[in-house]
mmCIF file of C-alpha atoms and ligand atoms in Angstrom:
data_model
loop_
_atom_site.group_PDB
_atom_site.id
_atom_site.type_symbol
_atom_site.label_atom_id
_atom_site.label_comp_id
_atom_site.label_asym_id
_atom_site.label_seq_id
_atom_site.Cartn_x
_atom_site.Cartn_y
_atom_site.Cartn_z
ATOM 1 C CA MET A 1 72.003 107.397 98.903
ATOM 2 C CA PRO A 2 75.699 106.440 98.175
ATOM 3 C CA LEU A 3 76.156 104.149 95.072
ATOM 4 C CA TRP A 4 77.202 100.966 96.769
ATOM 5 C CA GLN A 5 74.261 101.103 98.812
ATOM 6 C CA GLN A 6 72.185 101.367 95.674
ATOM 7 C CA ILE A 7 73.962 98.374 93.983
ATOM 8 C CA LEU A 8 73.691 96.391 96.922
ATOM 9 C CA ILE A 9 69.690 96.950 96.827
ATOM 10 C CA GLY A 10 69.785 96.026 93.188
ATOM 11 C CA MET A 11 71.655 92.870 93.980
ATOM 12 C CA ILE A 12 69.236 91.836 96.635
ATOM 13 C CA ALA A 13 66.121 92.762 94.711
ATOM 14 C CA GLY A 14 67.737 90.827 91.734
ATOM 15 C CA ILE A 15 68.099 87.686 93.645
ATOM 16 C CA ALA A 16 64.337 87.998 94.929
ATOM 17 C CA LEU A 17 63.129 88.336 91.396
ATOM 18 C CA GLY A 18 65.322 85.381 89.912
ATOM 19 C CA ALA A 19 63.854 83.410 92.932
ATOM 20 C CA PHE A 20 60.556 84.147 92.212
ATOM 21 C CA LEU A 21 60.613 83.838 88.456
ATOM 22 C CA GLY A 22 62.935 80.997 87.840
ATOM 23 C CA PRO A 23 64.492 80.455 84.561
ATOM 24 C CA LYS A 24 62.223 82.760 83.200
ATOM 25 C CA ALA A 25 64.199 85.599 84.837
ATOM 26 C CA GLU A 26 66.322 85.165 81.661
ATOM 27 C CA MET A 27 63.860 87.852 79.947
ATOM 28 C CA VAL A 28 65.797 90.744 82.061
ATOM 29 C CA LYS A 29 69.288 89.574 81.243
ATOM 30 C CA PRO A 30 69.513 91.897 78.156
ATOM 31 C CA ILE A 31 69.386 95.136 80.527
ATOM 32 C CA GLY A 32 72.366 93.627 82.531
ATOM 33 C CA SER A 33 74.087 92.969 79.134
ATOM 34 C CA LEU A 34 73.580 96.639 78.178
ATOM 35 C CA PHE A 35 75.389 97.682 81.368
ATOM 36 C CA ILE A 36 78.357 95.265 80.917
ATOM 37 C CA ASN A 37 78.708 96.376 76.973
ATOM 38 C CA ALA A 38 78.746 100.014 78.465
ATOM 39 C CA ILE A 39 81.527 99.342 80.789
ATOM 40 C CA LYS A 40 83.489 97.219 78.151
ATOM 41 C CA MET A 41 83.069 100.175 75.912
ATOM 42 C CA LEU A 42 85.387 102.024 78.343
ATOM 43 C CA ILE A 43 88.071 99.438 78.773
ATOM 44 C CA VAL A 44 90.578 100.002 75.660
ATOM 45 C CA PRO A 45 90.651 103.664 75.511
ATOM 46 C CA LEU A 46 90.519 104.059 79.506
ATOM 47 C CA VAL A 47 93.406 101.908 79.835
ATOM 48 C CA PHE A 48 95.443 103.040 76.919
ATOM 49 C CA CYS A 49 95.072 106.661 78.065
ATOM 50 C CA SER A 50 95.532 106.458 81.434
ATOM 51 C CA LEU A 51 98.610 104.196 81.288
ATOM 52 C CA ILE A 52 100.148 106.562 78.939
ATOM 53 C CA THR A 53 99.589 109.460 81.391
ATOM 54 C CA GLY A 54 100.742 107.217 84.108
ATOM 55 C CA VAL A 55 104.091 107.022 82.408
ATOM 56 C CA THR A 56 104.177 110.738 81.378
ATOM 57 C CA SER A 57 103.511 111.689 84.782
ATOM 58 C CA MET A 58 106.332 109.510 86.149
ATOM 59 C CA LYS A 59 108.825 110.569 83.851
ATOM 60 C CA ASP A 60 111.559 108.776 85.955
ATOM 61 C CA THR A 61 112.076 105.528 84.351
ATOM 62 C CA LYS A 62 113.663 103.678 87.385
ATOM 63 C CA LYS A 63 110.699 104.469 89.281
ATOM 64 C CA MET A 64 108.442 102.720 86.403
ATOM 65 C CA GLY A 65 110.790 99.629 86.449
ATOM 66 C CA ARG A 66 110.591 99.389 90.245
ATOM 67 C CA ILE A 67 106.942 99.785 90.511
ATOM 68 C CA GLY A 68 106.350 97.175 87.812
ATOM 69 C CA LEU A 69 108.746 94.808 89.306
ATOM 70 C CA LYS A 70 107.190 95.241 92.834
ATOM 71 C CA SER A 71 103.634 94.717 91.331
ATOM 72 C CA VAL A 72 104.751 91.484 89.729
ATOM 73 C CA ALA A 73 106.480 89.964 92.728
ATOM 74 C CA ILE A 74 103.637 90.541 94.905
ATOM 75 C CA TYR A 75 100.916 89.328 92.349
ATOM 76 C CA LEU A 76 103.021 86.071 91.856
ATOM 77 C CA LEU A 77 103.569 85.451 95.553
ATOM 78 C CA THR A 78 99.989 86.104 96.432
ATOM 79 C CA THR A 79 98.886 83.774 93.705
ATOM 80 C CA ALA A 80 101.040 80.860 94.607
ATOM 81 C CA VAL A 81 99.572 81.252 98.333
ATOM 82 C CA ALA A 82 95.958 81.426 96.880
ATOM 83 C CA ILE A 83 96.449 78.179 95.140
ATOM 84 C CA THR A 84 97.764 76.303 98.423
ATOM 85 C CA ILE A 85 94.738 77.731 100.053
ATOM 86 C CA GLY A 86 92.905 76.285 97.234
ATOM 87 C CA LEU A 87 94.604 72.919 97.724
ATOM 88 C CA LEU A 88 94.276 72.694 101.561
ATOM 89 C CA LEU A 89 90.139 73.548 101.416
ATOM 90 C CA GLY A 90 90.115 70.763 98.471
ATOM 91 C CA THR A 91 92.037 68.613 100.839
ATOM 92 C CA LEU A 92 90.078 69.078 104.185
ATOM 93 C CA MET A 93 86.346 69.620 102.802
ATOM 94 C CA GLU A 94 86.913 66.686 100.150
ATOM 95 C CA PRO A 95 84.325 68.376 97.788
ATOM 96 C CA GLY A 96 84.296 65.209 95.234
ATOM 97 C CA ALA A 97 84.127 62.375 97.993
ATOM 98 C CA GLY A 98 81.087 60.419 97.855
ATOM 99 C CA LEU A 99 79.994 61.865 94.454
ATOM 100 C CA ASN A 100 79.666 59.370 91.828
ATOM 101 C CA MET A 101 79.068 61.397 88.605
ATOM 102 C CA VAL A 102 80.285 60.245 85.330
ATOM 103 C CA ALA A 103 80.361 63.098 82.348
ATOM 104 C CA ASP A 104 79.423 61.847 78.963
ATOM 105 C CA LYS A 105 80.583 65.240 77.607
ATOM 106 C CA VAL A 106 84.285 65.144 76.709
ATOM 107 C CA MET A 107 86.060 68.330 76.680
ATOM 108 C CA VAL A 108 89.158 69.004 74.406
ATOM 109 C CA ALA A 109 92.158 70.178 76.264
ATOM 110 C CA LYS A 110 93.433 73.670 75.429
ATOM 111 C CA GLU A 111 97.013 73.746 74.124
ATOM 112 C CA ALA A 112 99.280 75.942 76.132
ATOM 113 C CA PRO A 113 101.006 78.741 74.149
ATOM 114 C CA SER A 114 104.781 78.118 74.499
ATOM 115 C CA LEU A 115 106.803 80.670 76.346
ATOM 116 C CA VAL A 116 108.603 81.788 73.535
ATOM 117 C CA SER A 117 105.735 82.798 71.598
ATOM 118 C CA THR A 118 104.009 84.506 74.304
ATOM 119 C CA ILE A 119 106.911 86.649 74.793
ATOM 120 C CA ILE A 120 107.262 87.406 71.151
ATOM 121 C CA ASN A 121 103.708 88.012 70.987
ATOM 122 C CA LEU A 122 103.804 90.680 73.817
ATOM 123 C CA ILE A 123 104.901 93.120 71.052
ATOM 124 C CA PRO A 124 101.932 94.059 68.966
ATOM 125 C CA LYS A 125 102.917 94.016 65.214
ATOM 126 C CA ASN A 126 99.993 96.418 64.463
ATOM 127 C CA PRO A 127 98.889 98.298 67.881
ATOM 128 C CA ILE A 128 95.704 99.444 66.042
ATOM 129 C CA ASP A 129 94.900 95.875 65.693
ATOM 130 C CA ALA A 130 95.495 95.354 69.115
ATOM 131 C CA LEU A 131 93.445 98.035 70.134
ATOM 132 C CA ALA A 132 90.796 97.014 68.214
ATOM 133 C CA SER A 133 90.569 93.298 69.306
ATOM 134 C CA GLY A 134 91.246 94.350 72.834
ATOM 135 C CA ARG A 135 94.610 92.228 73.311
ATOM 136 C CA MET A 136 95.288 93.782 76.598
ATOM 137 C CA LEU A 137 99.128 92.552 77.081
ATOM 138 C CA GLN A 138 99.880 94.054 73.864
ATOM 139 C CA ILE A 139 97.928 97.393 74.679
ATOM 140 C CA ILE A 140 100.042 97.572 77.865
ATOM 141 C CA VAL A 141 103.166 97.248 76.214
ATOM 142 C CA PHE A 142 102.599 99.644 73.217
ATOM 143 C CA ALA A 143 101.278 102.405 75.706
ATOM 144 C CA LEU A 144 104.189 101.955 77.935
ATOM 145 C CA PHE A 145 106.725 102.386 74.853
ATOM 146 C CA LEU A 146 104.621 105.342 73.704
ATOM 147 C CA GLY A 147 104.739 107.058 77.082
ATOM 148 C CA VAL A 148 108.508 106.593 77.553
ATOM 149 C CA ALA A 149 108.829 107.919 73.891
ATOM 150 C CA ILE A 150 106.819 110.890 74.909
ATOM 151 C CA ASN A 151 108.720 111.468 77.987
ATOM 152 C CA LEU A 152 112.156 111.580 75.787
ATOM 153 C CA SER A 153 110.786 113.820 73.100
ATOM 154 C CA GLY A 154 110.957 116.680 75.659
ATOM 155 C CA ASP A 155 108.738 119.676 74.819
ATOM 156 C CA LYS A 156 107.852 118.426 71.525
ATOM 157 C CA GLY A 157 106.005 115.470 73.102
ATOM 158 C CA LYS A 158 104.359 117.528 75.832
ATOM 159 C CA PRO A 159 101.018 118.452 73.703
ATOM 160 C CA VAL A 160 100.660 114.722 73.161
ATOM 161 C CA ALA A 161 101.138 113.987 76.808
ATOM 162 C CA LYS A 162 98.576 116.511 77.518
ATOM 163 C CA LEU A 163 95.998 115.296 74.615
ATOM 164 C CA PHE A 164 96.124 111.816 76.589
ATOM 165 C CA GLU A 165 95.966 113.327 79.962
ATOM 166 C CA SER A 166 92.884 115.285 79.140
ATOM 167 C CA LEU A 167 91.359 112.369 76.869
ATOM 168 C CA SER A 168 91.712 110.127 80.210
ATOM 169 C CA GLU A 169 89.935 112.699 82.297
ATOM 170 C CA VAL A 170 87.110 112.659 79.842
ATOM 171 C CA MET A 171 87.026 108.492 79.795
ATOM 172 C CA TYR A 172 86.996 108.720 83.590
ATOM 173 C CA LYS A 173 84.095 111.160 83.386
ATOM 174 C CA LEU A 174 82.432 108.798 81.321
ATOM 175 C CA THR A 175 82.855 105.882 83.623
ATOM 176 C CA GLU A 176 81.161 108.128 86.350
ATOM 177 C CA MET A 177 78.221 108.598 84.076
ATOM 178 C CA ILE A 178 77.799 104.916 83.363
ATOM 179 C CA MET A 179 78.133 103.536 86.791
ATOM 180 C CA LYS A 180 74.984 105.651 87.399
ATOM 181 C CA PHE A 181 73.212 102.773 85.882
ATOM 182 C CA ALA A 182 75.305 100.023 87.687
ATOM 183 C CA PRO A 183 72.333 99.359 90.344
ATOM 184 C CA ILE A 184 69.967 98.511 87.303
ATOM 185 C CA GLY A 185 72.366 96.508 85.344
ATOM 186 C CA VAL A 186 73.358 94.633 88.752
ATOM 187 C CA PHE A 187 69.726 93.902 89.579
ATOM 188 C CA ALA A 188 69.048 92.603 86.215
ATOM 189 C CA LEU A 189 72.274 90.349 86.202
ATOM 190 C CA MET A 190 71.751 88.909 89.641
ATOM 191 C CA ALA A 191 67.983 88.089 88.730
ATOM 192 C CA TRP A 192 69.282 85.941 85.723
ATOM 193 C CA VAL A 193 71.763 84.157 87.954
ATOM 194 C CA ALA A 194 69.327 83.380 90.747
ATOM 195 C CA GLY A 195 66.697 82.547 88.427
ATOM 196 C CA LYS A 196 69.046 80.227 86.132
ATOM 197 C CA TYR A 197 70.600 78.126 89.339
ATOM 198 C CA GLY A 198 67.739 77.214 91.302
ATOM 199 C CA MET A 199 68.829 74.934 94.515
ATOM 200 C CA SER A 200 68.361 71.747 92.857
ATOM 201 C CA LEU A 201 71.294 72.599 90.575
ATOM 202 C CA LEU A 202 73.409 73.924 93.173
ATOM 203 C CA LEU A 203 73.078 71.507 96.091
ATOM 204 C CA PRO A 204 74.989 68.218 94.461
ATOM 205 C CA LEU A 205 77.959 70.583 93.995
ATOM 206 C CA ALA A 206 77.494 72.595 97.283
ATOM 207 C CA LYS A 207 80.863 71.487 98.588
ATOM 208 C CA VAL A 208 82.783 72.785 95.747
ATOM 209 C CA ILE A 209 80.900 76.007 95.735
ATOM 210 C CA ALA A 210 81.315 76.545 99.562
ATOM 211 C CA ALA A 211 85.096 75.445 99.441
ATOM 212 C CA VAL A 212 85.822 78.192 96.487
ATOM 213 C CA TYR A 213 83.608 80.848 98.425
ATOM 214 C CA ILE A 214 85.507 80.031 101.706
ATOM 215 C CA GLY A 215 88.738 80.201 100.121
ATOM 216 C CA CYS A 216 88.262 83.454 98.383
ATOM 217 C CA ILE A 217 87.101 84.834 101.664
ATOM 218 C CA VAL A 218 89.693 83.513 103.657
ATOM 219 C CA HIS A 219 92.441 84.911 101.318
ATOM 220 C CA ALA A 220 90.906 88.243 101.062
ATOM 221 C CA LEU A 221 90.806 88.838 104.824
ATOM 222 C CA VAL A 222 93.640 86.776 106.086
ATOM 223 C CA VAL A 223 96.403 87.648 103.068
ATOM 224 C CA TYR A 224 95.037 90.569 101.686
ATOM 225 C CA GLY A 225 93.976 91.904 105.204
ATOM 226 C CA GLY A 226 97.170 91.212 106.587
ATOM 227 C CA LEU A 227 99.101 93.271 103.866
ATOM 228 C CA VAL A 228 96.742 96.173 103.642
ATOM 229 C CA SER A 229 97.400 96.587 107.603
ATOM 230 C CA ALA A 230 100.726 95.814 107.607
ATOM 231 C CA ILE A 231 102.176 97.729 104.303
ATOM 232 C CA SER A 232 99.477 99.906 103.128
ATOM 233 C CA LYS A 233 98.534 100.921 106.693
ATOM 234 C CA LEU A 234 94.777 101.524 105.828
ATOM 235 C CA PRO A 235 92.197 100.517 108.364
ATOM 236 C CA LEU A 236 90.592 97.226 107.174
ATOM 237 C CA PRO A 237 86.985 98.910 107.042
ATOM 238 C CA ARG A 238 88.124 101.856 105.038
ATOM 239 C CA PHE A 239 89.712 99.574 102.391
ATOM 240 C CA PHE A 240 86.752 97.252 102.103
ATOM 241 C CA LYS A 241 84.172 99.715 101.995
ATOM 242 C CA GLY A 242 86.194 101.993 99.623
ATOM 243 C CA ILE A 243 86.523 98.960 97.097
ATOM 244 C CA LEU A 244 82.920 97.547 97.219
ATOM 245 C CA ASN A 245 81.584 99.156 94.175
ATOM 246 C CA ALA A 246 84.188 97.379 92.222
ATOM 247 C CA GLN A 247 83.398 94.326 93.902
ATOM 248 C CA MET A 248 79.851 94.459 93.329
ATOM 249 C CA VAL A 249 80.524 94.960 89.642
ATOM 250 C CA ALA A 250 82.960 92.174 89.680
ATOM 251 C CA PHE A 251 80.732 89.764 91.522
ATOM 252 C CA THR A 252 78.147 90.526 88.868
ATOM 253 C CA SER A 253 79.959 90.856 85.646
ATOM 254 C CA THR A 254 82.251 88.079 86.295
ATOM 255 C CA SER A 255 85.115 90.117 84.240
ATOM 256 C CA SER A 256 87.797 91.780 85.934
ATOM 257 C CA ALA A 257 88.823 93.593 82.706
ATOM 258 C CA GLY A 258 85.479 94.708 82.597
ATOM 259 C CA THR A 259 85.467 95.946 86.110
ATOM 260 C CA LEU A 260 88.684 97.860 85.353
ATOM 261 C CA PRO A 261 86.995 101.281 85.070
ATOM 262 C CA VAL A 262 85.309 100.999 88.305
ATOM 263 C CA SER A 263 88.742 99.650 90.224
ATOM 264 C CA MET A 264 90.249 102.604 88.845
ATOM 265 C CA ARG A 265 87.693 105.085 90.289
ATOM 266 C CA CYS A 266 87.616 103.334 93.866
ATOM 267 C CA ALA A 267 91.470 103.308 93.962
ATOM 268 C CA ARG A 268 91.824 107.058 93.171
ATOM 269 C CA GLU A 269 88.755 108.528 94.990
ATOM 270 C CA ASN A 270 88.115 106.265 97.801
ATOM 271 C CA LEU A 271 91.568 104.611 98.374
ATOM 272 C CA GLY A 272 93.363 107.860 97.721
ATOM 273 C CA CYS A 273 96.084 106.284 95.627
ATOM 274 C CA SER A 274 97.937 108.306 92.766
ATOM 275 C CA LYS A 275 96.805 108.601 89.306
ATOM 276 C CA SER A 276 100.212 107.281 88.187
ATOM 277 C CA VAL A 277 100.342 104.387 90.504
ATOM 278 C CA SER A 278 96.774 103.434 90.120
ATOM 279 C CA SER A 279 96.601 103.737 86.219
ATOM 280 C CA PHE A 280 99.929 101.541 86.145
ATOM 281 C CA VAL A 281 99.192 98.798 88.736
ATOM 282 C CA LEU A 282 95.608 98.173 88.237
ATOM 283 C CA PRO A 283 95.690 97.554 84.437
ATOM 284 C CA LEU A 284 98.463 95.072 84.704
ATOM 285 C CA GLY A 285 96.996 93.375 87.455
ATOM 286 C CA ALA A 286 93.532 92.927 85.756
ATOM 287 C CA THR A 287 95.628 91.228 83.153
ATOM 288 C CA ILE A 288 98.156 88.731 85.059
ATOM 289 C CA ASN A 289 96.940 88.882 88.554
ATOM 290 C CA MET A 290 94.123 86.187 89.135
ATOM 291 C CA ASP A 291 94.296 84.870 92.401
ATOM 292 C CA GLY A 292 90.636 83.856 92.922
ATOM 293 C CA THR A 293 91.100 81.903 89.335
ATOM 294 C CA ALA A 294 94.121 80.054 90.866
ATOM 295 C CA LEU A 295 92.644 79.266 94.263
ATOM 296 C CA TYR A 296 89.712 77.806 92.235
ATOM 297 C CA GLN A 297 91.745 75.832 90.079
ATOM 298 C CA GLY A 298 93.294 74.414 93.308
ATOM 299 C CA VAL A 299 89.873 73.325 94.804
ATOM 300 C CA CYS A 300 88.886 71.942 91.352
ATOM 301 C CA ALA A 301 91.945 69.972 90.577
ATOM 302 C CA LEU A 302 91.411 68.147 93.889
ATOM 303 C CA PHE A 303 87.630 68.106 93.265
ATOM 304 C CA VAL A 304 88.160 66.259 90.355
ATOM 305 C CA ALA A 305 90.786 63.713 91.392
ATOM 306 C CA GLN A 306 88.535 62.889 94.408
ATOM 307 C CA LEU A 307 85.512 62.282 92.130
ATOM 308 C CA PHE A 308 87.497 59.529 90.021
ATOM 309 C CA GLY A 309 89.222 58.250 93.215
ATOM 310 C CA ILE A 310 93.033 59.303 91.880
ATOM 311 C CA ASP A 311 95.521 59.922 94.734
ATOM 312 C CA LEU A 312 97.970 62.811 93.712
ATOM 313 C CA SER A 313 101.470 62.599 94.698
ATOM 314 C CA THR A 314 103.593 65.380 96.097
ATOM 315 C CA GLY A 315 105.035 66.068 92.675
ATOM 316 C CA GLN A 316 101.714 66.479 91.044
ATOM 317 C CA TYR A 317 100.640 68.772 93.812
ATOM 318 C CA LEU A 318 103.881 70.960 92.888
ATOM 319 C CA THR A 319 102.738 70.694 89.563
ATOM 320 C CA ILE A 320 99.453 72.024 90.244
ATOM 321 C CA ILE A 321 100.727 75.003 92.082
ATOM 322 C CA ALA A 322 103.357 75.989 88.894
ATOM 323 C CA THR A 323 100.796 75.210 86.338
ATOM 324 C CA ALA A 324 97.712 76.903 88.099
ATOM 325 C CA THR A 325 99.987 80.004 88.815
ATOM 326 C CA LEU A 326 101.176 80.093 84.932
ATOM 327 C CA ALA A 327 97.521 79.347 83.903
ATOM 328 C CA SER A 328 96.029 82.348 86.215
ATOM 329 C CA ILE A 329 98.282 84.708 84.397
ATOM 330 C CA GLY A 330 97.449 83.724 81.066
ATOM 331 C CA THR A 331 93.551 83.725 82.078
ATOM 332 C CA ALA A 332 92.045 86.650 80.540
ATOM 333 C CA GLY A 333 89.891 88.911 82.719
ATOM 334 C CA VAL A 334 86.546 87.761 80.964
ATOM 335 C CA PRO A 335 83.679 85.517 81.991
ATOM 336 C CA GLY A 336 84.457 81.849 82.051
ATOM 337 C CA ALA A 337 88.086 82.362 81.114
ATOM 338 C CA GLY A 338 89.169 80.221 83.869
ATOM 339 C CA LEU A 339 87.302 77.203 83.220
ATOM 340 C CA ILE A 340 89.168 76.823 79.846
ATOM 341 C CA MET A 341 92.212 77.283 81.548
ATOM 342 C CA LEU A 342 91.618 74.693 84.098
ATOM 343 C CA SER A 343 91.719 71.886 81.417
ATOM 344 C CA LEU A 344 95.566 73.127 80.984
ATOM 345 C CA VAL A 345 95.922 72.047 84.818
ATOM 346 C CA LEU A 346 94.234 68.769 84.611
ATOM 347 C CA THR A 347 96.034 67.744 81.611
ATOM 348 C CA ALA A 348 99.392 68.747 83.277
ATOM 349 C CA VAL A 349 98.723 66.466 85.952
ATOM 350 C CA GLY A 350 96.715 63.756 83.937
ATOM 351 C CA LEU A 351 93.548 64.142 85.459
ATOM 352 C CA PRO A 352 90.530 63.522 83.305
ATOM 353 C CA MET A 353 89.138 66.055 81.373
ATOM 354 C CA GLU A 354 85.268 65.163 82.290
ATOM 355 C CA GLY A 355 85.787 67.170 85.408
ATOM 356 C CA VAL A 356 85.612 70.237 83.466
ATOM 357 C CA ALA A 357 82.159 69.289 82.136
ATOM 358 C CA ILE A 358 80.671 68.807 85.493
ATOM 359 C CA ILE A 359 82.270 72.145 86.730
ATOM 360 C CA ALA A 360 81.015 73.917 83.793
ATOM 361 C CA GLY A 361 77.311 73.424 85.125
ATOM 362 C CA ILE A 362 78.152 75.558 87.896
ATOM 363 C CA ASP A 363 80.891 77.663 86.512
ATOM 364 C CA ARG A 364 79.221 81.058 86.643
ATOM 365 C CA ILE A 365 78.624 80.650 90.443
ATOM 366 C CA LEU A 366 82.318 80.086 91.184
ATOM 367 C CA ASP A 367 83.258 82.616 88.579
ATOM 368 C CA MET A 368 81.441 85.299 90.686
ATOM 369 C CA ALA A 369 83.500 84.562 93.547
ATOM 370 C CA ARG A 370 87.070 84.095 91.981
ATOM 371 C CA THR A 371 86.580 87.528 89.742
ATOM 372 C CA THR A 372 85.700 89.447 92.911
ATOM 373 C CA LEU A 373 88.844 88.067 94.531
ATOM 374 C CA ASN A 374 90.849 89.087 91.648
ATOM 375 C CA VAL A 375 89.821 92.383 91.366
ATOM 376 C CA THR A 376 90.115 92.855 95.067
ATOM 377 C CA GLY A 377 93.999 91.624 95.027
ATOM 378 C CA ASP A 378 94.638 94.222 92.187
ATOM 379 C CA LEU A 379 93.212 96.815 94.346
ATOM 380 C CA MET A 380 95.206 95.474 97.587
ATOM 381 C CA VAL A 381 98.598 95.782 95.475
ATOM 382 C CA THR A 382 97.677 99.150 94.095
ATOM 383 C CA THR A 383 97.753 100.359 97.837
ATOM 384 C CA VAL A 384 100.571 98.516 98.978
ATOM 385 C CA ILE A 385 102.830 99.972 95.801
ATOM 386 C CA ALA A 386 101.081 103.689 96.274
ATOM 387 C CA ARG A 387 102.058 103.443 100.216
ATOM 388 C CA THR A 388 105.618 102.270 99.459
ATOM 389 C CA GLU A 389 105.944 104.988 96.798
ATOM 390 C CA GLY A 390 104.550 107.771 99.209
ATOM 391 C CA GLU A 391 101.759 108.064 96.698
ATOM 392 C CA LEU A 392 98.755 107.311 99.015
ATOM 393 C CA ASP A 393 96.927 110.305 100.373
ATOM 394 C CA ILE A 394 95.357 108.635 103.262
ATOM 395 C CA GLU A 395 97.209 108.963 106.691
ATOM 396 C CA PRO A 396 98.577 105.611 107.805
ATOM 397 C CA VAL A 397 96.336 104.006 110.333
ATOM 398 C CA ALA A 398 98.403 104.547 113.419
ATOM 399 C CA ASN A 399 97.883 108.332 112.605
ATOM 400 C CA ILE A 400 94.085 108.414 112.131
ATOM 401 C CA ALA A 401 92.969 106.068 114.597
ATOM 402 C CA GLY A 402 89.927 107.199 116.293
ATOM 403 C CA THR A 403 89.546 110.244 113.686
ATOM 404 C CA PRO A 404 86.285 110.142 111.468
ATOM 405 C CA VAL A 405 86.926 109.413 107.721
ATOM 406 C CA THR A 406 86.207 112.610 106.219
ATOM 407 C CA GLN A 407 87.122 111.308 102.469
ATOM 408 C CA LYS A 408 84.267 110.199 100.284
ATOM 409 C CA VAL A 409 83.631 106.567 100.267
HETATM 410 N N1 LIG B 501 86.254 85.870 85.076
HETATM 411 C C1 LIG B 501 87.685 86.034 85.671
HETATM 412 C C2 LIG B 501 87.804 87.418 85.768
HETATM 413 O O1 LIG B 501 87.495 88.074 84.742
HETATM 414 C C3 LIG B 501 88.665 85.104 85.138
HETATM 415 C C4 LIG B 501 88.382 83.610 85.244
HETATM 416 O O2 LIG B 501 87.366 82.887 84.622
HETATM 417 O O3 LIG B 501 88.767 82.881 86.239
HETATM 418 O O4 LIG B 501 88.738 87.695 86.617
#
């Protein structure tokens, strides 16, 4: 049975067990944590080695710059569209109307780091420290520098390039080994979530949940689906089936950084993206591209405004779009990070911080949808870049219509 079917069964069985056991399902959570920790173990070495390999296999620095610029441009554009969808759904569905909740928990807004300090901190003073603490942006910058230096060293640099190439293959193999346990890990995590959030907790906030889920599905099908068909020229069922493993791990782990090793496998093996493109575009995306988080922030900002009967001006809407784009870039790909960044967006438009406390109760459920969209977006951009660089080894859709899919999915 293919892995995605096993994971799907694990998911459904997990929901059934969670519904049956209720909060007691918490006891199976450690099994899920074991799986998540095993995947997290891969992130730093895999990203570091495969980014370096990505650069050394590219050689041409112009190409690297071009791919970087293209990726960031699509990341930003789709993120702005995602927030707009979030705001639209928030306006149409009015998730906060009629709810008279007053929270007593006061949340403290997170201070936004200044742009200058963000830029200065891109360069790690101590790369070993950056690796040890898992600071992704710093790791990416160091790996890029190191890759370029290896290329410039010519023959003398070749053994190092080979070493990293071999190391990334080994990490890749380890990912494959760990993914064999995904069905069990996913089963345990789903049981825990389903047991924890019974219907009684979900119903009062059902509209927020519905708005975020509908938004994520619309964004994935319309925006991503459109780009995949128009630019990547892949059949949509092929694309969505090819990324299912990554989506299911994202949904249950709520961490796009944690899903990275699985996304890399999907991009390479199921979607036919070249190693050099996927090992460059995906880590970047998992760090800065968070469309799901941006969409969620749009819905939640409107939810809070409606909850407290505050009318927003056009200027405030624009501020939400700007801050949510920046906040989503700054959001770490770890569980719950988007909720912390939401306080930033709310402060920027002067909305009460109590809204964060209300959303916190159901944040895991929302995180599952937004992380899945975040990961889907990263994979979509990878196929777009691979196609435009001539590095997608699946024939364009026009050429393969009607022919059976032969590659492994
Ligand atoms: N959990 C999300 C992710 O890893 C980030 C967020 O909380 O919005 O992509």
